[in-house]
Amino acid sequence: MLLKLEKINKSYSNDRTILDQLDLEVKQGERIAIIGPSGSGKTTLLNLIGTLDRPDSGKMYFENQDLSVFSDQQLASFRNERIGFVFQMHHLLPQLTLLENILLPTLTDKKLQGKETLERVRVLISRMGLVEVAHQKPSELSGGECQRTAVARALINRPGLILADEPTGALDQQSAFNLTDLLVELNEEDGVTLIVVTHSMDVAKKMDRMYKIENGKLHLLGE
Ligand SMILES: Nc1ncnc2c1ncn2[C@@H]1O[C@H](COP(=O)(O)OP(=O)(O)O)[C@@H](O)[C@H]1O
Ligand SMILES: [Mg+2]
């Protein structure tokens, strides 16, 4: 099992229960969709899985390792090496070129800055269809191009797991289709595990399994 969540509970300061004894198991190479109304806890769940936040109680295992015993520092390097994030708004730095943005996650670690990384960035730029715009800044790019850049940035350190929070939410329909196809292709060809939060049934249907988050728990929706 790549990821196992057991009886996860989470509330914020106002004490309303957001996640309530939530369970989830994800195998390596699966692609999972999570849908649910605004405010139902989707982002909260992705933040926990991505170790950006910790649960109040419950257990999280990544490759059978209990994540609760990791220090914040250990979690930070675990996250940087193993997990790629794609958000609804691309979160690219406006003053950097697309190429520089993709390289950002490698800057924290000297051993990530070799020739191999430069080769990897070339391959990603080409695969994402960004060769022609690689030296432009986000303000000069379309929404779809920015989001593909964000996917390339998420992939630069070869994470096994991509967490995407409404990745097509700000895109037009065609760009949304293209981005979804790209994510599915990365899953099928490279075996990257995908957990995608989405409002779009078109996106959700392309995943292996679809869960709805309701009353703090995940419910598996019909095949
Ligand atoms: N940092 C926070 N502090 C307090 N409440 C929060 C915080 N983050 C989210 N919430 C609340 O938790 C609930 C779930 O939020 P979220 O996980 O962002 O939902 P979703 O992504 O499904 O829209 C919402 O009611 C939201 O207002
Ligand atoms: Mg959200």
Coordinates of C-alpha atoms and ligand atoms in Angstrom, one line a residue:
M1 CA 0.0 0.0 0.0
L2 CA 1.4 3.4 -0.9
L3 CA -0.9 5.4 1.4
K4 CA -3.1 4.4 4.2
L5 CA -5.2 6.7 6.3
E6 CA -6.9 5.2 9.4
K7 CA -9.6 7.0 11.4
I8 CA -8.3 10.5 10.6
N9 CA -9.9 13.3 12.6
K10 CA -9.4 17.0 11.9
S11 CA -11.0 20.2 13.1
Y12 CA -9.8 23.8 13.1
S13 CA -10.0 26.2 16.1
N14 CA -13.7 26.6 15.9
D15 CA -14.1 23.0 16.8
R16 CA -16.4 22.0 13.9
T17 CA -15.4 18.5 12.8
I18 CA -14.1 18.6 9.2
L19 CA -12.7 15.1 8.9
D20 CA -14.4 12.4 11.0
Q21 CA -12.8 9.0 11.4
L22 CA -11.8 9.1 7.7
D23 CA -10.2 6.0 6.1
L24 CA -8.5 5.8 2.7
E25 CA -6.2 3.3 1.1
V26 CA -4.3 4.1 -2.1
K27 CA -2.1 1.7 -4.0
Q28 CA 1.0 2.7 -6.0
G29 CA -0.1 3.7 -9.5
E30 CA -3.7 4.2 -8.8
R31 CA -5.6 7.4 -9.8
I32 CA -8.2 8.6 -7.4
A33 CA -10.8 11.4 -7.7
I34 CA -12.3 13.2 -4.7
I35 CA -15.4 15.3 -5.2
G36 CA -17.6 17.1 -2.8
P37 CA -19.2 20.5 -2.2
S38 CA -17.2 23.6 -1.3
G39 CA -16.3 23.5 2.4
S40 CA -16.6 19.7 2.7
G41 CA -12.9 19.3 3.6
K42 CA -11.3 18.3 0.3
T43 CA -8.4 20.7 0.6
T44 CA -8.0 19.9 4.3
L45 CA -7.6 16.2 3.3
L46 CA -5.1 16.9 0.6
N47 CA -3.1 19.1 3.0
L48 CA -3.0 16.2 5.5
I49 CA -2.0 13.6 2.8
G50 CA 0.7 16.1 1.6
T51 CA 2.0 16.5 5.1
L52 CA 1.4 20.2 5.0
D53 CA -0.7 19.8 8.1
R54 CA -1.1 17.0 10.8
P55 CA -4.3 15.2 11.8
D56 CA -5.7 15.7 15.3
S57 CA -5.8 12.0 15.7
G58 CA -5.7 8.9 13.5
K59 CA -2.8 7.3 11.6
M60 CA -1.2 8.0 8.3
Y61 CA 1.1 5.5 6.7
F62 CA 3.2 6.1 3.6
E63 CA 4.7 2.8 2.3
N64 CA 4.0 1.4 5.7
Q65 CA 5.9 4.1 7.5
D66 CA 4.0 5.9 10.2
L67 CA 4.2 9.6 9.3
S68 CA 3.4 10.8 12.8
V69 CA 6.8 9.9 14.1
F70 CA 8.5 12.2 11.5
S71 CA 9.8 15.6 12.8
D72 CA 8.7 18.7 10.9
Q73 CA 12.1 18.8 9.2
Q74 CA 11.9 15.1 8.2
L75 CA 8.4 15.7 6.8
A76 CA 9.7 18.7 4.8
S77 CA 12.3 16.6 3.0
F78 CA 10.0 13.7 2.6
R79 CA 7.4 16.0 1.0
N80 CA 9.9 17.7 -1.3
E81 CA 11.2 14.3 -2.6
R82 CA 8.1 12.2 -2.7
I83 CA 5.1 14.5 -3.3
G84 CA 4.2 16.9 -6.1
F85 CA 1.5 19.5 -5.7
V86 CA -0.7 21.1 -8.3
F87 CA -3.1 23.8 -7.2
Q88 CA -6.1 25.4 -8.8
M89 CA -4.2 28.6 -9.3
H90 CA -0.8 27.7 -10.6
H91 CA 1.2 29.5 -7.9
L92 CA 4.0 30.3 -10.2
L93 CA 6.4 33.1 -9.2
P94 CA 5.7 36.0 -11.6
Q95 CA 9.2 37.3 -11.7
L96 CA 10.7 34.0 -12.8
T97 CA 10.6 32.4 -16.3
L98 CA 8.7 29.2 -16.8
L99 CA 12.0 27.3 -16.8
E100 CA 13.1 28.9 -13.6
N101 CA 9.8 28.1 -12.0
I102 CA 10.0 24.5 -12.9
L103 CA 13.5 24.3 -11.3
L104 CA 12.4 25.9 -8.0
P105 CA 11.9 22.7 -6.0
T106 CA 15.5 21.7 -6.8
L107 CA 17.0 24.8 -5.2
T108 CA 16.7 23.5 -1.6
D109 CA 19.0 20.6 -2.2
K110 CA 22.5 20.7 -3.8
K111 CA 22.2 17.0 -4.9
L112 CA 19.3 17.9 -7.0
Q113 CA 21.2 20.5 -9.0
G114 CA 23.3 18.4 -11.4
K115 CA 23.2 17.7 -15.1
E116 CA 20.5 15.1 -14.6
T117 CA 18.1 17.8 -13.4
L118 CA 18.7 20.0 -16.4
E119 CA 18.1 17.0 -18.7
R120 CA 14.9 16.3 -16.8
V121 CA 13.7 19.8 -17.1
R122 CA 14.3 19.7 -20.9
V123 CA 12.3 16.5 -21.2
L124 CA 9.4 17.9 -19.1
I125 CA 9.3 21.1 -21.0
S126 CA 9.1 19.2 -24.3
R127 CA 6.5 16.8 -22.9
M128 CA 4.3 19.6 -21.6
G129 CA 4.5 21.4 -25.0
L130 CA 6.3 24.3 -23.5
V131 CA 9.5 24.5 -25.5
E132 CA 8.5 27.7 -27.3
V133 CA 7.6 29.6 -24.1
A134 CA 10.2 28.3 -21.7
H135 CA 11.9 31.6 -21.3
Q136 CA 8.7 33.7 -20.9
K137 CA 7.1 34.7 -17.6
P138 CA 3.8 33.5 -16.3
S139 CA 2.0 36.8 -17.2
E140 CA 2.9 36.2 -20.9
L141 CA 1.4 32.7 -20.8
S142 CA -2.1 31.2 -21.1
G143 CA -3.9 29.6 -18.2
G144 CA -3.3 26.2 -19.7
E145 CA 0.4 26.8 -20.2
C146 CA 0.8 28.0 -16.6
Q147 CA -1.0 24.9 -15.3
R148 CA 1.2 22.7 -17.4
T149 CA 4.2 24.5 -16.0
A150 CA 2.9 23.8 -12.5
V151 CA 2.6 20.1 -13.4
A152 CA 6.2 20.1 -14.7
R153 CA 7.3 21.8 -11.4
A154 CA 5.4 19.2 -9.4
L155 CA 7.3 16.4 -11.4
I156 CA 10.8 17.8 -11.4
N157 CA 12.0 15.8 -8.3
R158 CA 10.3 12.6 -9.7
P159 CA 7.7 12.2 -6.9
G160 CA 5.7 9.0 -6.8
L161 CA 2.5 10.8 -5.8
I162 CA 0.8 13.9 -7.3
L163 CA -1.8 15.7 -5.3
A164 CA -3.9 18.0 -7.4
D165 CA -6.4 20.4 -5.8
E166 CA -9.0 21.4 -8.5
P167 CA -6.2 21.6 -11.1
T168 CA -8.6 22.4 -14.0
G169 CA -10.8 24.8 -11.9
A170 CA -9.5 27.9 -13.6
L171 CA -9.2 26.6 -17.1
D172 CA -11.4 26.7 -20.2
Q173 CA -12.9 23.4 -21.3
Q174 CA -10.3 22.5 -23.9
S175 CA -7.4 23.3 -21.6
A176 CA -9.0 21.3 -18.8
F177 CA -9.3 18.3 -21.1
N178 CA -5.7 18.6 -22.2
L179 CA -4.5 18.9 -18.6
T180 CA -6.5 15.9 -17.5
D181 CA -5.2 13.8 -20.4
L182 CA -1.7 14.8 -19.4
L183 CA -2.2 13.7 -15.8
V184 CA -3.7 10.4 -17.0
E185 CA -0.7 9.9 -19.4
L186 CA 1.8 10.5 -16.6
N187 CA -0.1 8.0 -14.5
E188 CA -0.2 5.4 -17.3
E189 CA 3.2 5.8 -18.7
D190 CA 5.3 6.7 -15.6
G191 CA 3.1 5.0 -12.9
V192 CA 2.7 8.3 -11.0
T193 CA 0.0 7.9 -8.4
L194 CA -2.7 10.6 -8.7
I195 CA -5.1 12.0 -6.1
V196 CA -7.2 14.7 -7.8
V197 CA -9.8 16.9 -6.1
T198 CA -12.2 18.2 -8.6
H199 CA -15.6 19.7 -9.2
S200 CA -15.6 18.3 -12.7
M201 CA -17.3 15.0 -13.5
D202 CA -15.3 14.9 -16.7
V203 CA -12.1 14.9 -14.8
A204 CA -13.4 12.5 -12.1
K205 CA -14.5 9.9 -14.6
K206 CA -11.0 9.6 -15.9
M207 CA -9.8 8.3 -12.6
D208 CA -9.9 4.6 -11.4
R209 CA -12.0 5.4 -8.4
M210 CA -14.2 8.3 -7.3
Y211 CA -14.9 9.2 -3.8
K212 CA -17.4 11.8 -2.4
I213 CA -16.4 13.5 0.8
E214 CA -19.5 13.9 3.0
N215 CA -19.9 14.5 6.7
G216 CA -16.1 14.1 7.1
K217 CA -15.9 10.7 5.5
L218 CA -15.1 9.4 2.0
H219 CA -17.8 7.4 0.2
L220 CA -16.9 5.3 -2.8
L221 CA -19.1 6.2 -5.7
G222 CA -20.3 3.5 -8.2
E223 CA -18.1 2.2 -10.9
Ligands
LIG1 N1 -7.1 27.2 8.4 C1 -8.4 27.1 8.7 N2 -8.9 27.5 9.8 C2 -10.2 27.4 10.1 N3 -11.1 26.8 9.3 C3 -10.7 26.4 8.2 C4 -9.3 26.4 7.8 N4 -9.1 25.9 6.5 C5 -10.4 25.4 6.2 N5 -11.3 25.7 7.2 C6 -12.7 25.4 7.1 O1 -12.8 24.0 7.0 C7 -13.9 23.6 6.1 C8 -13.3 22.8 5.0 O2 -12.4 23.6 4.2 P1 -11.7 23.0 2.9 O3 -11.0 21.8 3.3 O4 -10.9 24.1 2.4 O5 -12.9 22.6 2.0 P2 -13.0 22.3 0.4 O6 -11.6 22.3 -0.1 O7 -13.8 21.1 0.3 O8 -13.8 23.5 -0.1 C9 -14.5 24.9 5.7 O9 -15.6 25.2 6.4 C10 -13.4 26.0 5.9 O10 -14.0 27.2 6.2
MG2 MG -10.6 23.4 -1.5

